[in-house]
C-alpha positions as a LaTeX table, in Angstrom:
\begin{tabular}{lrrr}
\hline
Residue & $x$ (\AA) & $y$ (\AA) & $z$ (\AA) \\
\hline
Met1 & $-0.06$ & $-0.02$ & $-0.13$ \\
Thr2 & 1.40 & 3.41 & $-1.06$ \\
Thr3 & 0.50 & 6.73 & 0.20 \\
Ser4 & 1.84 & 10.36 & $-0.43$ \\
Ala5 & 1.22 & 11.54 & 3.05 \\
Ser6 & 4.08 & 11.64 & 5.50 \\
Pro7 & 4.00 & 9.63 & 8.88 \\
Ile8 & 3.88 & 11.12 & 12.04 \\
Ala9 & 7.24 & 11.76 & 13.31 \\
Asn10 & 8.18 & 11.22 & 17.01 \\
Asp11 & 9.36 & 14.91 & 17.30 \\
Glu12 & 5.73 & 15.77 & 16.72 \\
Leu13 & 4.34 & 13.91 & 19.52 \\
Pro14 & 5.20 & 16.30 & 22.35 \\
Asp15 & 3.02 & 18.95 & 20.78 \\
Leu16 & 0.52 & 16.31 & 19.69 \\
Phe17 & $-0.26$ & 14.97 & 23.10 \\
Ala18 & 0.80 & 17.82 & 25.37 \\
Gly19 & $-2.88$ & 17.92 & 26.70 \\
Leu20 & $-2.57$ & 14.38 & 27.82 \\
Ala21 & 0.46 & 15.20 & 30.45 \\
Arg22 & $-2.04$ & 16.91 & 33.01 \\
Tyr23 & $-3.72$ & 13.35 & 33.61 \\
Glu24 & $-2.67$ & 10.59 & 35.91 \\
Thr25 & $-4.52$ & 7.84 & 34.11 \\
Ile26 & $-5.32$ & 7.86 & 30.31 \\
Tyr27 & $-7.83$ & 5.44 & 28.80 \\
Leu28 & $-7.34$ & 4.85 & 25.02 \\
Ala29 & $-10.59$ & 3.89 & 23.12 \\
Val30 & $-9.12$ & 1.30 & 20.36 \\
Ser31 & $-11.55$ & $-0.59$ & 18.22 \\
Gly32 & $-8.87$ & $-2.06$ & 16.06 \\
Gly33 & $-9.52$ & 0.40 & 13.08 \\
Leu34 & $-6.94$ & 2.42 & 11.39 \\
Asp35 & $-7.52$ & 5.48 & 13.33 \\
Ser36 & $-7.57$ & 4.07 & 16.72 \\
Met37 & $-4.67$ & 1.80 & 16.14 \\
Ala38 & $-2.44$ & 4.61 & 15.11 \\
Leu39 & $-3.43$ & 6.53 & 18.21 \\
Met40 & $-2.51$ & 3.69 & 20.36 \\
Tyr41 & 1.07 & 3.09 & 18.82 \\
Leu42 & 1.87 & 6.85 & 18.65 \\
Val43 & 0.57 & 7.42 & 22.36 \\
Ala44 & 2.81 & 4.35 & 23.22 \\
Asp45 & 5.81 & 6.04 & 21.74 \\
Trp46 & 5.05 & 9.35 & 23.41 \\
Gln47 & 4.94 & 7.65 & 26.68 \\
Ala48 & 8.13 & 5.73 & 26.15 \\
Ala49 & 9.89 & 9.26 & 25.40 \\
Arg50 & 8.45 & 10.67 & 28.66 \\
Arg51 & 9.78 & 7.97 & 30.66 \\
Ser52 & 13.30 & 9.06 & 30.20 \\
Ala53 & 12.25 & 12.61 & 30.99 \\
Pro54 & 11.99 & 14.18 & 34.41 \\
Gly55 & 8.63 & 14.25 & 36.07 \\
Pro56 & 5.57 & 12.00 & 36.29 \\
Ser57 & 4.20 & 10.20 & 33.22 \\
Pro58 & 0.40 & 9.09 & 32.92 \\
Ser59 & $-0.60$ & 5.47 & 33.18 \\
Ile60 & $-2.22$ & 4.09 & 30.00 \\
Gln61 & $-4.83$ & 1.55 & 29.65 \\
Val62 & $-6.43$ & 0.32 & 26.57 \\
Leu63 & $-10.24$ & $-0.31$ & 26.21 \\
Thr64 & $-11.98$ & $-2.17$ & 23.50 \\
Val65 & $-15.47$ & $-3.06$ & 23.04 \\
Asp66 & $-16.94$ & $-6.28$ & 22.08 \\
His67 & $-20.44$ & $-4.92$ & 21.12 \\
Gly68 & $-21.74$ & $-8.18$ & 19.62 \\
Leu69 & $-23.21$ & $-6.41$ & 16.47 \\
Arg70 & $-21.09$ & $-8.61$ & 14.18 \\
Pro71 & $-19.87$ & $-12.21$ & 14.62 \\
Gln72 & $-16.39$ & $-10.92$ & 14.27 \\
Ala73 & $-16.66$ & $-8.49$ & 17.18 \\
Arg74 & $-15.08$ & $-10.83$ & 19.76 \\
Ala75 & $-12.04$ & $-11.87$ & 17.64 \\
Glu76 & $-11.40$ & $-8.04$ & 16.74 \\
Ala77 & $-11.33$ & $-7.06$ & 20.41 \\
Gln78 & $-8.98$ & $-9.82$ & 21.18 \\
Thr79 & $-6.65$ & $-8.74$ & 18.33 \\
Val80 & $-6.72$ & $-5.21$ & 19.87 \\
Ala81 & $-5.87$ & $-6.57$ & 23.06 \\
Ala82 & $-2.92$ & $-8.61$ & 21.75 \\
Ala83 & $-1.54$ & $-5.72$ & 20.06 \\
Ala84 & $-1.76$ & $-3.64$ & 23.33 \\
Lys85 & 0.02 & $-6.38$ & 25.11 \\
Glu86 & 2.99 & $-6.36$ & 22.76 \\
Leu87 & 3.35 & $-2.62$ & 23.57 \\
Gly88 & 3.39 & $-3.41$ & 27.32 \\
Leu89 & $-0.01$ & $-1.91$ & 27.79 \\
Pro90 & $-2.73$ & $-3.36$ & 29.90 \\
Ala91 & $-6.01$ & $-3.99$ & 27.90 \\
His92 & $-9.63$ & $-4.61$ & 28.85 \\
Ile93 & $-12.21$ & $-6.09$ & 26.62 \\
Leu94 & $-15.51$ & $-4.49$ & 27.54 \\
Thr95 & $-18.57$ & $-6.56$ & 26.61 \\
Trp96 & $-21.93$ & $-5.62$ & 26.00 \\
Thr97 & $-24.64$ & $-8.00$ & 27.35 \\
Gly98 & $-27.82$ & $-5.90$ & 26.61 \\
Thr99 & $-30.51$ & $-6.02$ & 23.84 \\
Leu100 & $-28.89$ & $-5.41$ & 20.37 \\
Pro101 & $-30.50$ & $-2.84$ & 18.25 \\
Gln102 & $-32.35$ & $-3.80$ & 15.04 \\
Ser103 & $-32.28$ & $-0.27$ & 13.56 \\
Gly104 & $-30.11$ & 2.85 & 13.97 \\
Ile105 & $-27.03$ & 0.39 & 14.21 \\
Gln106 & $-24.40$ & 3.10 & 13.92 \\
Ala107 & $-25.70$ & 5.44 & 16.37 \\
Ala108 & $-26.74$ & 2.63 & 18.88 \\
Ala109 & $-23.13$ & 1.11 & 18.53 \\
Arg110 & $-21.63$ & 4.48 & 19.12 \\
Asp111 & $-23.82$ & 4.72 & 22.40 \\
Ile112 & $-23.15$ & 1.33 & 23.40 \\
Arg113 & $-19.42$ & 2.09 & 23.27 \\
Tyr114 & $-19.60$ & 5.17 & 25.19 \\
Gln115 & $-21.65$ & 3.70 & 27.98 \\
Leu116 & $-19.34$ & 0.64 & 28.26 \\
Leu117 & $-15.99$ & 2.98 & 28.21 \\
Leu118 & $-17.49$ & 5.59 & 30.64 \\
Asp119 & $-18.88$ & 2.75 & 33.14 \\
Arg120 & $-15.28$ & 1.30 & 33.15 \\
Ile121 & $-13.67$ & 4.36 & 34.04 \\
Ala122 & $-16.23$ & 5.20 & 36.65 \\
Ser123 & $-15.63$ & 1.75 & 38.25 \\
Asp124 & $-11.86$ & 2.23 & 38.20 \\
Gln125 & $-11.88$ & 5.89 & 39.52 \\
His126 & $-13.43$ & 7.21 & 42.77 \\
Ala127 & $-15.46$ & 10.41 & 42.37 \\
Glu128 & $-12.41$ & 12.50 & 43.55 \\
Gln129 & $-10.20$ & 10.78 & 41.06 \\
Arg130 & $-12.31$ & 11.35 & 37.78 \\
Ala131 & $-10.72$ & 14.81 & 37.16 \\
Ala132 & $-7.17$ & 12.91 & 36.86 \\
Ala133 & $-8.68$ & 10.46 & 34.15 \\
Ala134 & $-9.18$ & 10.96 & 30.48 \\
Leu135 & $-10.79$ & 9.09 & 27.91 \\
Val136 & $-8.73$ & 9.49 & 24.67 \\
Leu137 & $-10.48$ & 9.14 & 21.36 \\
Ala138 & $-9.00$ & 8.81 & 17.57 \\
His139 & $-11.29$ & 11.27 & 15.96 \\
His140 & $-9.43$ & 12.75 & 13.15 \\
Arg141 & $-9.89$ & 15.89 & 10.73 \\
Glu142 & $-12.12$ & 13.82 & 8.41 \\
Val143 & $-14.43$ & 12.72 & 10.91 \\
Leu144 & $-14.80$ & 16.15 & 12.30 \\
Ala145 & $-15.47$ & 17.43 & 8.68 \\
Glu146 & $-18.18$ & 14.95 & 8.22 \\
Thr147 & $-19.86$ & 15.54 & 11.54 \\
Val148 & $-20.08$ & 19.31 & 10.56 \\
Leu149 & $-21.72$ & 18.35 & 7.31 \\
Met150 & $-24.20$ & 15.86 & 8.94 \\
Arg151 & $-25.16$ & 18.49 & 11.39 \\
Leu152 & $-25.51$ & 21.26 & 8.69 \\
Ser153 & $-27.78$ & 18.87 & 6.70 \\
Arg154 & $-30.12$ & 19.08 & 9.92 \\
Gly155 & $-30.14$ & 22.74 & 10.28 \\
Ala156 & $-27.79$ & 22.97 & 13.39 \\
Gly157 & $-26.98$ & 26.12 & 15.13 \\
Ile158 & $-23.93$ & 27.13 & 16.58 \\
Asp159 & $-23.86$ & 24.52 & 19.39 \\
Gly160 & $-24.22$ & 21.68 & 16.71 \\
Leu161 & $-21.59$ & 23.16 & 14.38 \\
Ala162 & $-19.15$ & 23.34 & 17.02 \\
Ala163 & $-19.06$ & 19.59 & 16.52 \\
Met164 & $-16.14$ & 17.60 & 18.34 \\
Gln165 & $-13.70$ & 19.47 & 20.34 \\
Pro166 & $-10.21$ & 18.65 & 21.45 \\
Leu167 & $-11.44$ & 18.62 & 24.95 \\
Gly168 & $-14.85$ & 17.90 & 26.42 \\
His169 & $-16.58$ & 16.12 & 29.23 \\
Arg170 & $-19.15$ & 13.29 & 29.40 \\
Asp171 & $-20.52$ & 12.00 & 32.70 \\
Gly172 & $-17.81$ & 13.64 & 34.64 \\
Thr173 & $-15.11$ & 12.07 & 32.59 \\
Ala174 & $-12.59$ & 14.12 & 30.46 \\
Ile175 & $-12.95$ & 13.40 & 26.71 \\
Val176 & $-9.72$ & 14.20 & 24.85 \\
Arg177 & $-9.40$ & 13.97 & 20.84 \\
Pro178 & $-5.75$ & 14.92 & 20.19 \\
Leu179 & $-5.91$ & 13.96 & 16.45 \\
Leu180 & $-8.72$ & 16.36 & 15.31 \\
Asp181 & $-6.09$ & 18.44 & 13.28 \\
Val182 & $-4.53$ & 15.37 & 11.65 \\
Pro183 & $-5.63$ & 14.01 & 8.37 \\
Lys184 & $-6.39$ & 10.27 & 8.23 \\
Ala185 & $-3.89$ & 9.92 & 5.31 \\
Arg186 & $-1.20$ & 10.79 & 7.96 \\
Leu187 & $-2.46$ & 8.13 & 10.31 \\
Arg188 & $-2.50$ & 5.49 & 7.41 \\
Ala189 & 1.11 & 6.55 & 6.51 \\
Thr190 & 2.23 & 5.98 & 10.08 \\
Leu191 & 0.89 & 2.54 & 10.38 \\
Val192 & 2.20 & 1.68 & 6.99 \\
Ser193 & 5.85 & 3.15 & 7.84 \\
Arg194 & 5.70 & 0.61 & 10.89 \\
Asn195 & 4.26 & $-2.27$ & 8.96 \\
Arg196 & 1.35 & $-2.28$ & 11.40 \\
His197 & $-2.18$ & $-3.72$ & 10.57 \\
Trp198 & $-5.53$ & $-2.66$ & 11.47 \\
Leu199 & $-8.98$ & $-4.10$ & 11.05 \\
Glu200 & $-11.48$ & $-3.15$ & 8.48 \\
Asp201 & $-15.25$ & $-2.67$ & 9.51 \\
Pro202 & $-17.35$ & $-3.57$ & 6.65 \\
Ser203 & $-20.03$ & $-1.09$ & 7.72 \\
Asn204 & $-17.53$ & 1.52 & 6.53 \\
Gln205 & $-18.37$ & 0.60 & 3.13 \\
Asn206 & $-22.16$ & 0.34 & 3.52 \\
Pro207 & $-23.89$ & 3.33 & 1.60 \\
Glu208 & $-26.95$ & 2.85 & 3.83 \\
Phe209 & $-24.87$ & 4.89 & 6.35 \\
Glu210 & $-24.78$ & 8.79 & 6.03 \\
Arg211 & $-21.14$ & 9.08 & 7.04 \\
Val212 & $-20.13$ & 6.52 & 4.24 \\
Arg213 & $-22.10$ & 8.44 & 1.70 \\
Leu214 & $-20.31$ & 11.63 & 2.62 \\
Arg215 & $-17.01$ & 9.92 & 2.47 \\
Ala216 & $-17.79$ & 8.85 & $-1.17$ \\
Ala217 & $-18.60$ & 12.41 & $-2.11$ \\
Thr218 & $-15.11$ & 13.71 & $-0.82$ \\
Ala219 & $-13.96$ & 14.60 & $-4.45$ \\
Ala220 & $-17.25$ & 16.39 & $-5.22$ \\
Arg221 & $-16.83$ & 18.39 & $-1.92$ \\
Lys222 & $-13.36$ & 19.59 & $-2.81$ \\
Gln223 & $-14.57$ & 20.91 & $-6.02$ \\
Leu224 & $-17.08$ & 23.13 & $-4.18$ \\
Asn225 & $-14.22$ & 24.15 & $-1.83$ \\
Leu226 & $-15.97$ & 22.17 & 1.11 \\
Ser227 & $-12.57$ & 20.63 & 2.09 \\
Asp228 & $-12.08$ & 18.70 & 5.22 \\
Gln229 & $-9.61$ & 21.58 & 6.56 \\
Ala230 & $-12.22$ & 24.25 & 5.75 \\
Leu231 & $-14.87$ & 22.39 & 7.71 \\
Ala232 & $-12.74$ & 21.75 & 10.46 \\
Leu233 & $-11.92$ & 25.39 & 10.61 \\
Thr234 & $-15.76$ & 26.21 & 10.82 \\
Ala235 & $-15.94$ & 23.92 & 13.60 \\
Arg236 & $-13.30$ & 25.80 & 15.50 \\
Arg237 & $-14.81$ & 29.22 & 14.86 \\
Met238 & $-18.36$ & 27.95 & 16.06 \\
Ala239 & $-16.78$ & 26.78 & 19.08 \\
Arg240 & $-15.09$ & 30.06 & 19.94 \\
Ala241 & $-18.51$ & 31.83 & 19.12 \\
Gln242 & $-20.24$ & 29.38 & 21.53 \\
Asp243 & $-17.57$ & 30.06 & 24.16 \\
Ala244 & $-18.32$ & 33.81 & 23.76 \\
Leu245 & $-22.01$ & 33.44 & 23.93 \\
Asn246 & $-21.76$ & 31.53 & 26.96 \\
Ala247 & $-19.44$ & 33.90 & 28.73 \\
Val248 & $-21.95$ & 36.82 & 27.87 \\
Ala249 & $-24.86$ & 34.68 & 29.12 \\
Asp250 & $-23.04$ & 33.99 & 32.36 \\
\hline
\end{tabular}
């Protein structure tokens, strides 16, 4: 597999993950897909470099979800756990035992993942410790751009168009997205350069899903100057507008 994008270099990691240094415990959400596997390898390298520097370094745990929505889900979770073990990272497979959805599968799967991930963190951390823990997600620039477009199609206002942000909170836990400014092509190049493999979710090729249709229209969007970079910039500007309005309201 070839790519024209450059891999993420080790000297970029301190800036890329600077926001993680404030936490005592980092939980990486890793599905086994390209994005989250790249996140896991990059954060492992960042942690290794910090061990040789003065000062404390966060502990890292890998969380992967067996949602049971596909027959391969368990084997995929075990693949992630094995890759984490090779890096010396403790990994935990979180298994969904509730009712499986019959419709709205992508949204339901997302909700299941969040519930299992946040429940695990809550069980690990006492209430007073939650501020020192973070759930780290691998959302990148293309995912942010797609989210902005999806919300535009629903007539979203400032709150909706602010979309994902590098730092948010949910159920008392910090949600950190350090890769929002990184193109997916660079994540792919990073794994290819290391000869690392990732799992492909067949639902990412299913045109029944809105996000898949948006990805298929990437070339057309670029011709209309609706690039991922421009849409990501819109999200950042909407977030600043939202903060300003909240400050005035306060």
